[in-house]
Amino acid sequence: GAGVSQSPRYKVAKRGQDVALRCDPISGHVSLFWYQQALGQGPEFLTYFQNEAQLDKSGLPSDRFFAERPEGSVSTLKIQRTQQEDSAVYLCASSLRDASRNEQFFGPGTRLTVL
Amino acid sequence: KQEVTQIPAALSVPEGENLVLNCSFTDSAIYNLQWFRQDPGKGLTSLLLIQSSQREQTSGRLNASLDKSSGRSTLYIAASQPGDSATYLCAVRGGLDSNSGYALNFGKGTSLLVTP
């Protein structure tokens, strides 16, 4: 497609459930990022991929969060044993090449609500 | 840690006014700065990207400036329209964090309302 797509757009989970959020970056984009945006806040960095390699996962809040990009295109963010504090919008972004200089393009996000 | 602050947090102006949104950051060792627009319930739309070697960028009614040494950027919107109502986010890439080459560090945004 023309832009970054994410699915599902909305997800409601009961506390303790596992969830998987999908990101389809712009075709040919090497770099892929995940961010978490709490209500009323700016997005916070979670993790970064260059192709299939996860180069930085320093922003992942706990070991319940796991991300992968096995073939260097689609990425999945998995949250195990969800907690209420995980409720947020999860944004995916991609950029063409070198992440330090290129513009990041964002998807519409997945709004996760944990009950 | 790179801290990004946006002032004001909220702004309401009548249609047709020119306005300025402010962004400041604590670490001037940045690669670039990006301004985004976010509509309610939507993702982020990139408006302007300013590389560290540049001082300003323009797109239509928008003009963004960057003063890296003082850690400041402004987004100028000319002749505002109701359709400009949204949250405007400033983000910088770079600083002394371990992820400084990768991640964007965001402010909390300025919520803009342009009334007819």
PDB file of C-alpha atoms in Angstrom:
ATOM      1  CA  GLY A   1       0.000   0.000   0.000  1.00  0.00           C
ATOM      2  CA  ALA A   2       0.890   3.654  -0.124  1.00  0.00           C
ATOM      3  CA  GLY A   3       1.406   4.138   3.590  1.00  0.00           C
ATOM      4  CA  VAL A   4       2.117   2.315   6.836  1.00  0.00           C
ATOM      5  CA  SER A   5      -0.773   0.107   7.877  1.00  0.00           C
ATOM      6  CA  GLN A   6      -1.519  -1.405  11.255  1.00  0.00           C
ATOM      7  CA  SER A   7      -3.974  -3.995  12.447  1.00  0.00           C
ATOM      8  CA  PRO A   8      -6.143  -4.307  14.342  1.00  0.00           C
ATOM      9  CA  ARG A   9      -7.089  -0.660  14.737  1.00  0.00           C
ATOM     10  CA  TYR A  10      -8.737  -1.365  18.083  1.00  0.00           C
ATOM     11  CA  LYS A  11      -8.123  -4.181  20.536  1.00  0.00           C
ATOM     12  CA  VAL A  12      -9.829  -4.867  23.845  1.00  0.00           C
ATOM     13  CA  ALA A  13      -8.168  -7.465  26.041  1.00  0.00           C
ATOM     14  CA  LYS A  14      -8.889  -8.836  29.467  1.00  0.00           C
ATOM     15  CA  ARG A  15      -6.052  -8.488  31.933  1.00  0.00           C
ATOM     16  CA  GLY A  16      -3.717 -11.435  31.578  1.00  0.00           C
ATOM     17  CA  GLN A  17      -4.432 -12.093  27.897  1.00  0.00           C
ATOM     18  CA  ASP A  18      -1.731 -12.086  25.257  1.00  0.00           C
ATOM     19  CA  VAL A  19      -2.094  -9.726  22.277  1.00  0.00           C
ATOM     20  CA  ALA A  20      -0.316  -9.377  18.930  1.00  0.00           C
ATOM     21  CA  LEU A  21      -0.228  -6.130  16.980  1.00  0.00           C
ATOM     22  CA  ARG A  22       0.771  -6.057  13.333  1.00  0.00           C
ATOM     23  CA  CYS A  23       2.583  -3.409  11.286  1.00  0.00           C
ATOM     24  CA  ASP A  24       3.012  -3.327   7.500  1.00  0.00           C
ATOM     25  CA  PRO A  25       5.628  -0.679   6.656  1.00  0.00           C
ATOM     26  CA  ILE A  26       5.910   1.174   3.403  1.00  0.00           C
ATOM     27  CA  SER A  27       7.300  -1.193   0.775  1.00  0.00           C
ATOM     28  CA  GLY A  28      11.091  -0.991   0.579  1.00  0.00           C
ATOM     29  CA  HIS A  29      11.541   0.839   3.864  1.00  0.00           C
ATOM     30  CA  VAL A  30      14.513  -0.546   5.748  1.00  0.00           C
ATOM     31  CA  SER A  31      13.900   0.958   9.186  1.00  0.00           C
ATOM     32  CA  LEU A  32      10.887   0.197  11.372  1.00  0.00           C
ATOM     33  CA  PHE A  33       9.988   1.632  14.766  1.00  0.00           C
ATOM     34  CA  TRP A  34       7.403   0.944  17.442  1.00  0.00           C
ATOM     35  CA  TYR A  35       6.179   3.671  19.794  1.00  0.00           C
ATOM     36  CA  GLN A  36       3.709   3.703  22.678  1.00  0.00           C
ATOM     37  CA  GLN A  37       1.448   6.725  23.194  1.00  0.00           C
ATOM     38  CA  ALA A  38      -0.424   7.084  26.469  1.00  0.00           C
ATOM     39  CA  LEU A  39      -3.439   9.368  26.642  1.00  0.00           C
ATOM     40  CA  GLY A  40      -2.419  13.022  26.552  1.00  0.00           C
ATOM     41  CA  GLN A  41       1.254  12.241  26.029  1.00  0.00           C
ATOM     42  CA  GLY A  42       3.649  12.220  23.138  1.00  0.00           C
ATOM     43  CA  PRO A  43       4.743   8.864  21.710  1.00  0.00           C
ATOM     44  CA  GLU A  44       7.534   7.025  23.531  1.00  0.00           C
ATOM     45  CA  PHE A  45      10.075   4.868  21.708  1.00  0.00           C
ATOM     46  CA  LEU A  46       9.848   1.119  22.220  1.00  0.00           C
ATOM     47  CA  THR A  47      12.076  -0.617  19.687  1.00  0.00           C
ATOM     48  CA  TYR A  48      13.826  -0.293  16.311  1.00  0.00           C
ATOM     49  CA  PHE A  49      14.557  -2.684  13.441  1.00  0.00           C
ATOM     50  CA  GLN A  50      16.864  -2.339  10.488  1.00  0.00           C
ATOM     51  CA  ASN A  51      15.656  -4.975   8.060  1.00  0.00           C
ATOM     52  CA  GLU A  52      15.183  -8.088  10.208  1.00  0.00           C
ATOM     53  CA  ALA A  53      17.693  -7.078  12.871  1.00  0.00           C
ATOM     54  CA  GLN A  54      16.391  -5.589  16.092  1.00  0.00           C
ATOM     55  CA  LEU A  55      19.058  -2.983  16.807  1.00  0.00           C
ATOM     56  CA  ASP A  56      17.510  -1.333  19.838  1.00  0.00           C
ATOM     57  CA  LYS A  57      14.890  -2.563  22.280  1.00  0.00           C
ATOM     58  CA  SER A  58      15.798  -0.270  25.136  1.00  0.00           C
ATOM     59  CA  GLY A  59      12.327   1.274  25.264  1.00  0.00           C
ATOM     60  CA  LEU A  60      10.401  -1.938  25.859  1.00  0.00           C
ATOM     61  CA  PRO A  61       8.878  -1.471  29.334  1.00  0.00           C
ATOM     62  CA  SER A  62       9.165  -5.068  30.505  1.00  0.00           C
ATOM     63  CA  ASP A  63      10.009  -8.588  29.370  1.00  0.00           C
ATOM     64  CA  ARG A  64       6.319  -9.071  28.622  1.00  0.00           C
ATOM     65  CA  PHE A  65       6.872  -7.031  25.460  1.00  0.00           C
ATOM     66  CA  PHE A  66       8.416  -8.718  22.444  1.00  0.00           C
ATOM     67  CA  ALA A  67       8.797  -7.549  18.846  1.00  0.00           C
ATOM     68  CA  GLU A  68       9.913  -9.323  15.709  1.00  0.00           C
ATOM     69  CA  ARG A  69      10.398  -8.670  12.013  1.00  0.00           C
ATOM     70  CA  PRO A  70      11.540 -12.045  10.702  1.00  0.00           C
ATOM     71  CA  GLU A  71      11.652 -11.270   6.971  1.00  0.00           C
ATOM     72  CA  GLY A  72      12.520  -7.613   7.186  1.00  0.00           C
ATOM     73  CA  SER A  73       9.087  -6.337   6.210  1.00  0.00           C
ATOM     74  CA  VAL A  74       6.017  -6.981   8.398  1.00  0.00           C
ATOM     75  CA  SER A  75       6.557  -6.599  12.129  1.00  0.00           C
ATOM     76  CA  THR A  76       4.597  -7.902  15.100  1.00  0.00           C
ATOM     77  CA  LEU A  77       4.576  -6.458  18.602  1.00  0.00           C
ATOM     78  CA  LYS A  78       3.472  -9.021  21.150  1.00  0.00           C
ATOM     79  CA  ILE A  79       2.439  -8.252  24.707  1.00  0.00           C
ATOM     80  CA  GLN A  80       2.117 -11.177  27.076  1.00  0.00           C
ATOM     81  CA  ARG A  81      -0.073 -11.222  30.189  1.00  0.00           C
ATOM     82  CA  THR A  82      -1.446  -7.752  29.506  1.00  0.00           C
ATOM     83  CA  GLN A  83      -1.858  -5.312  32.391  1.00  0.00           C
ATOM     84  CA  GLN A  84      -4.067  -2.227  32.661  1.00  0.00           C
ATOM     85  CA  GLU A  85      -1.022   0.027  32.370  1.00  0.00           C
ATOM     86  CA  ASP A  86      -0.427  -1.392  28.889  1.00  0.00           C
ATOM     87  CA  SER A  87      -3.522   0.471  27.656  1.00  0.00           C
ATOM     88  CA  ALA A  88      -2.272   2.943  25.052  1.00  0.00           C
ATOM     89  CA  VAL A  89      -2.043   3.576  21.340  1.00  0.00           C
ATOM     90  CA  TYR A  90       0.768   1.608  19.721  1.00  0.00           C
ATOM     91  CA  LEU A  91       2.232   3.373  16.699  1.00  0.00           C
ATOM     92  CA  CYS A  92       4.449   1.908  14.032  1.00  0.00           C
ATOM     93  CA  ALA A  93       6.682   4.011  11.795  1.00  0.00           C
ATOM     94  CA  SER A  94       9.027   3.273   8.933  1.00  0.00           C
ATOM     95  CA  SER A  95      11.755   5.154   7.109  1.00  0.00           C
ATOM     96  CA  LEU A  96      13.537   4.507   3.854  1.00  0.00           C
ATOM     97  CA  ARG A  97      17.164   4.016   4.818  1.00  0.00           C
ATOM     98  CA  ASP A  98      19.448   5.523   7.385  1.00  0.00           C
ATOM     99  CA  ALA A  99      17.289   6.116  10.431  1.00  0.00           C
ATOM    100  CA  SER A 100      19.300   9.079  11.643  1.00  0.00           C
ATOM    101  CA  ARG A 101      18.453  11.353   8.742  1.00  0.00           C
ATOM    102  CA  ASN A 102      15.361  10.085   7.025  1.00  0.00           C
ATOM    103  CA  GLU A 103      11.795  11.118   7.705  1.00  0.00           C
ATOM    104  CA  GLN A 104       9.650   8.671   9.653  1.00  0.00           C
ATOM    105  CA  PHE A 105       6.175   7.853   8.364  1.00  0.00           C
ATOM    106  CA  PHE A 106       3.601   6.697  10.864  1.00  0.00           C
ATOM    107  CA  GLY A 107       0.690   4.296  10.690  1.00  0.00           C
ATOM    108  CA  PRO A 108      -2.748   4.989  12.194  1.00  0.00           C
ATOM    109  CA  GLY A 109      -1.934   3.083  15.362  1.00  0.00           C
ATOM    110  CA  THR A 110      -3.607   0.310  17.335  1.00  0.00           C
ATOM    111  CA  ARG A 111      -5.586   1.442  20.367  1.00  0.00           C
ATOM    112  CA  LEU A 112      -5.219  -1.217  23.057  1.00  0.00           C
ATOM    113  CA  THR A 113      -7.585  -1.220  26.021  1.00  0.00           C
ATOM    114  CA  VAL A 114      -6.915  -3.690  28.819  1.00  0.00           C
ATOM    115  CA  LEU A 115      -9.859  -4.268  31.151  1.00  0.00           C
TER     116      LEU A 115
ATOM    117  CA  LYS B   1      17.946  12.103  28.458  1.00  0.00           C
ATOM    118  CA  GLN B   2      16.692  14.375  25.716  1.00  0.00           C
ATOM    119  CA  GLU B   3      13.685  16.329  27.019  1.00  0.00           C
ATOM    120  CA  VAL B   4      11.323  18.025  24.588  1.00  0.00           C
ATOM    121  CA  THR B   5       8.898  20.699  25.774  1.00  0.00           C
ATOM    122  CA  GLN B   6       6.094  22.316  23.824  1.00  0.00           C
ATOM    123  CA  ILE B   7       4.441  25.593  24.709  1.00  0.00           C
ATOM    124  CA  PRO B   8       1.570  26.332  24.882  1.00  0.00           C
ATOM    125  CA  ALA B   9      -0.169  23.063  25.742  1.00  0.00           C
ATOM    126  CA  ALA B  10      -3.368  24.370  24.175  1.00  0.00           C
ATOM    127  CA  LEU B  11      -4.250  27.294  21.956  1.00  0.00           C
ATOM    128  CA  SER B  12      -7.522  28.663  20.589  1.00  0.00           C
ATOM    129  CA  VAL B  13      -7.524  31.290  17.831  1.00  0.00           C
ATOM    130  CA  PRO B  14     -10.089  32.754  15.446  1.00  0.00           C
ATOM    131  CA  GLU B  15      -9.881  31.801  11.807  1.00  0.00           C
ATOM    132  CA  GLY B  16      -7.428  33.859   9.757  1.00  0.00           C
ATOM    133  CA  GLU B  17      -4.907  34.539  12.514  1.00  0.00           C
ATOM    134  CA  ASN B  18      -1.225  33.768  12.165  1.00  0.00           C
ATOM    135  CA  LEU B  19       0.157  31.713  15.029  1.00  0.00           C
ATOM    136  CA  VAL B  20       3.390  30.310  16.425  1.00  0.00           C
ATOM    137  CA  LEU B  21       3.915  27.035  18.250  1.00  0.00           C
ATOM    138  CA  ASN B  22       7.073  26.598  20.295  1.00  0.00           C
ATOM    139  CA  CYS B  23       9.301  23.616  20.922  1.00  0.00           C
ATOM    140  CA  SER B  24      12.437  23.422  23.048  1.00  0.00           C
ATOM    141  CA  PHE B  25      14.874  20.576  23.630  1.00  0.00           C
ATOM    142  CA  THR B  26      17.614  20.103  26.202  1.00  0.00           C
ATOM    143  CA  ASP B  27      20.386  18.453  24.170  1.00  0.00           C
ATOM    144  CA  SER B  28      21.492  20.341  21.057  1.00  0.00           C
ATOM    145  CA  ALA B  29      23.383  17.354  19.539  1.00  0.00           C
ATOM    146  CA  ILE B  30      20.465  16.443  17.302  1.00  0.00           C
ATOM    147  CA  TYR B  31      20.352  14.956  13.814  1.00  0.00           C
ATOM    148  CA  ASN B  32      17.054  16.546  12.877  1.00  0.00           C
ATOM    149  CA  LEU B  33      13.704  17.808  14.097  1.00  0.00           C
ATOM    150  CA  GLN B  34      10.309  16.826  12.762  1.00  0.00           C
ATOM    151  CA  TRP B  35       6.890  18.480  13.212  1.00  0.00           C
ATOM    152  CA  PHE B  36       3.798  16.286  13.096  1.00  0.00           C
ATOM    153  CA  ARG B  37       0.061  16.771  13.128  1.00  0.00           C
ATOM    154  CA  GLN B  38      -2.219  14.338  14.939  1.00  0.00           C
ATOM    155  CA  ASP B  39      -5.985  14.348  14.514  1.00  0.00           C
ATOM    156  CA  PRO B  40      -8.145  12.740  17.245  1.00  0.00           C
ATOM    157  CA  GLY B  41      -7.966   8.966  17.083  1.00  0.00           C
ATOM    158  CA  LYS B  42      -5.544   9.053  14.190  1.00  0.00           C
ATOM    159  CA  GLY B  43      -1.870   8.477  13.594  1.00  0.00           C
ATOM    160  CA  LEU B  44       0.793  11.115  12.982  1.00  0.00           C
ATOM    161  CA  THR B  45       1.120  13.050   9.748  1.00  0.00           C
ATOM    162  CA  SER B  46       4.578  14.436   9.062  1.00  0.00           C
ATOM    163  CA  LEU B  47       4.510  18.158   8.281  1.00  0.00           C
ATOM    164  CA  LEU B  48       8.116  19.275   8.075  1.00  0.00           C
ATOM    165  CA  LEU B  49      11.567  17.773   8.641  1.00  0.00           C
ATOM    166  CA  ILE B  50      14.521  20.040   9.394  1.00  0.00           C
ATOM    167  CA  GLN B  51      18.020  18.566   9.291  1.00  0.00           C
ATOM    168  CA  SER B  52      20.537  19.813  11.861  1.00  0.00           C
ATOM    169  CA  SER B  53      22.397  21.775   9.168  1.00  0.00           C
ATOM    170  CA  GLN B  54      19.261  23.660   8.122  1.00  0.00           C
ATOM    171  CA  ARG B  55      17.621  26.655   9.734  1.00  0.00           C
ATOM    172  CA  GLU B  56      14.123  26.438   8.317  1.00  0.00           C
ATOM    173  CA  GLN B  57      11.709  24.541   6.094  1.00  0.00           C
ATOM    174  CA  THR B  58       8.524  25.715   4.427  1.00  0.00           C
ATOM    175  CA  SER B  59       5.477  23.912   3.115  1.00  0.00           C
ATOM    176  CA  GLY B  60       2.487  25.943   2.005  1.00  0.00           C
ATOM    177  CA  ARG B  61       1.221  27.976   4.961  1.00  0.00           C
ATOM    178  CA  LEU B  62       3.652  26.269   7.345  1.00  0.00           C
ATOM    179  CA  ASN B  63       7.150  27.418   8.197  1.00  0.00           C
ATOM    180  CA  ALA B  64       9.368  25.718  10.738  1.00  0.00           C
ATOM    181  CA  SER B  65      12.610  27.175  12.062  1.00  0.00           C
ATOM    182  CA  LEU B  66      15.431  25.545  13.973  1.00  0.00           C
ATOM    183  CA  ASP B  67      17.990  27.159  16.275  1.00  0.00           C
ATOM    184  CA  LYS B  68      20.033  24.162  17.322  1.00  0.00           C
ATOM    185  CA  SER B  69      22.448  26.020  19.562  1.00  0.00           C
ATOM    186  CA  SER B  70      19.662  27.391  21.736  1.00  0.00           C
ATOM    187  CA  GLY B  71      17.590  24.225  21.545  1.00  0.00           C
ATOM    188  CA  ARG B  72      14.523  25.815  20.005  1.00  0.00           C
ATOM    189  CA  SER B  73      12.172  25.368  17.085  1.00  0.00           C
ATOM    190  CA  THR B  74       9.035  27.209  16.076  1.00  0.00           C
ATOM    191  CA  LEU B  75       6.193  26.225  13.784  1.00  0.00           C
ATOM    192  CA  TYR B  76       4.522  29.196  12.150  1.00  0.00           C
ATOM    193  CA  ILE B  77       1.057  28.730  10.665  1.00  0.00           C
ATOM    194  CA  ALA B  78      -0.159  31.533   8.434  1.00  0.00           C
ATOM    195  CA  ALA B  79      -3.808  32.440   7.889  1.00  0.00           C
ATOM    196  CA  SER B  80      -5.138  29.656  10.121  1.00  0.00           C
ATOM    197  CA  GLN B  81      -8.230  27.684   9.074  1.00  0.00           C
ATOM    198  CA  PRO B  82     -10.663  25.499  11.062  1.00  0.00           C
ATOM    199  CA  GLY B  83      -9.177  22.486   9.273  1.00  0.00           C
ATOM    200  CA  ASP B  84      -5.872  23.226  11.008  1.00  0.00           C
ATOM    201  CA  SER B  85      -7.426  22.183  14.331  1.00  0.00           C
ATOM    202  CA  ALA B  86      -5.391  19.242  15.627  1.00  0.00           C
ATOM    203  CA  THR B  87      -2.569  18.411  18.024  1.00  0.00           C
ATOM    204  CA  TYR B  88       0.871  19.441  16.789  1.00  0.00           C
ATOM    205  CA  LEU B  89       3.822  17.386  17.968  1.00  0.00           C
ATOM    206  CA  CYS B  90       7.492  18.290  17.850  1.00  0.00           C
ATOM    207  CA  ALA B  91      10.059  15.479  17.815  1.00  0.00           C
ATOM    208  CA  VAL B  92      13.854  15.475  17.762  1.00  0.00           C
ATOM    209  CA  ARG B  93      16.226  12.720  16.766  1.00  0.00           C
ATOM    210  CA  GLY B  94      19.568  12.764  18.503  1.00  0.00           C
ATOM    211  CA  GLY B  95      21.124  13.582  21.840  1.00  0.00           C
ATOM    212  CA  LEU B  96      23.169  11.568  24.259  1.00  0.00           C
ATOM    213  CA  ASP B  97      20.769   8.633  24.674  1.00  0.00           C
ATOM    214  CA  SER B  98      21.791   5.160  23.593  1.00  0.00           C
ATOM    215  CA  ASN B  99      19.049   5.292  20.962  1.00  0.00           C
ATOM    216  CA  SER B 100      19.988   8.782  19.818  1.00  0.00           C
ATOM    217  CA  GLY B 101      20.510   7.766  16.206  1.00  0.00           C
ATOM    218  CA  TYR B 102      17.223   5.973  15.875  1.00  0.00           C
ATOM    219  CA  ALA B 103      14.286   7.094  17.888  1.00  0.00           C
ATOM    220  CA  LEU B 104      12.316  10.291  17.875  1.00  0.00           C
ATOM    221  CA  ASN B 105      11.891  12.040  21.242  1.00  0.00           C
ATOM    222  CA  PHE B 106       8.509  13.738  21.336  1.00  0.00           C
ATOM    223  CA  GLY B 107       7.018  16.626  23.224  1.00  0.00           C
ATOM    224  CA  LYS B 108       3.506  16.329  24.637  1.00  0.00           C
ATOM    225  CA  GLY B 109       2.064  18.444  21.866  1.00  0.00           C
ATOM    226  CA  THR B 110       0.101  21.646  21.447  1.00  0.00           C
ATOM    227  CA  SER B 111      -3.652  21.220  20.999  1.00  0.00           C
ATOM    228  CA  LEU B 112      -4.811  23.832  18.489  1.00  0.00           C
ATOM    229  CA  LEU B 113      -8.407  24.923  17.942  1.00  0.00           C
ATOM    230  CA  VAL B 114      -9.191  27.337  15.127  1.00  0.00           C
ATOM    231  CA  THR B 115     -12.708  28.715  15.431  1.00  0.00           C
ATOM    232  CA  PRO B 116     -14.744  29.911  12.438  1.00  0.00           C
TER     233      PRO B 116
END
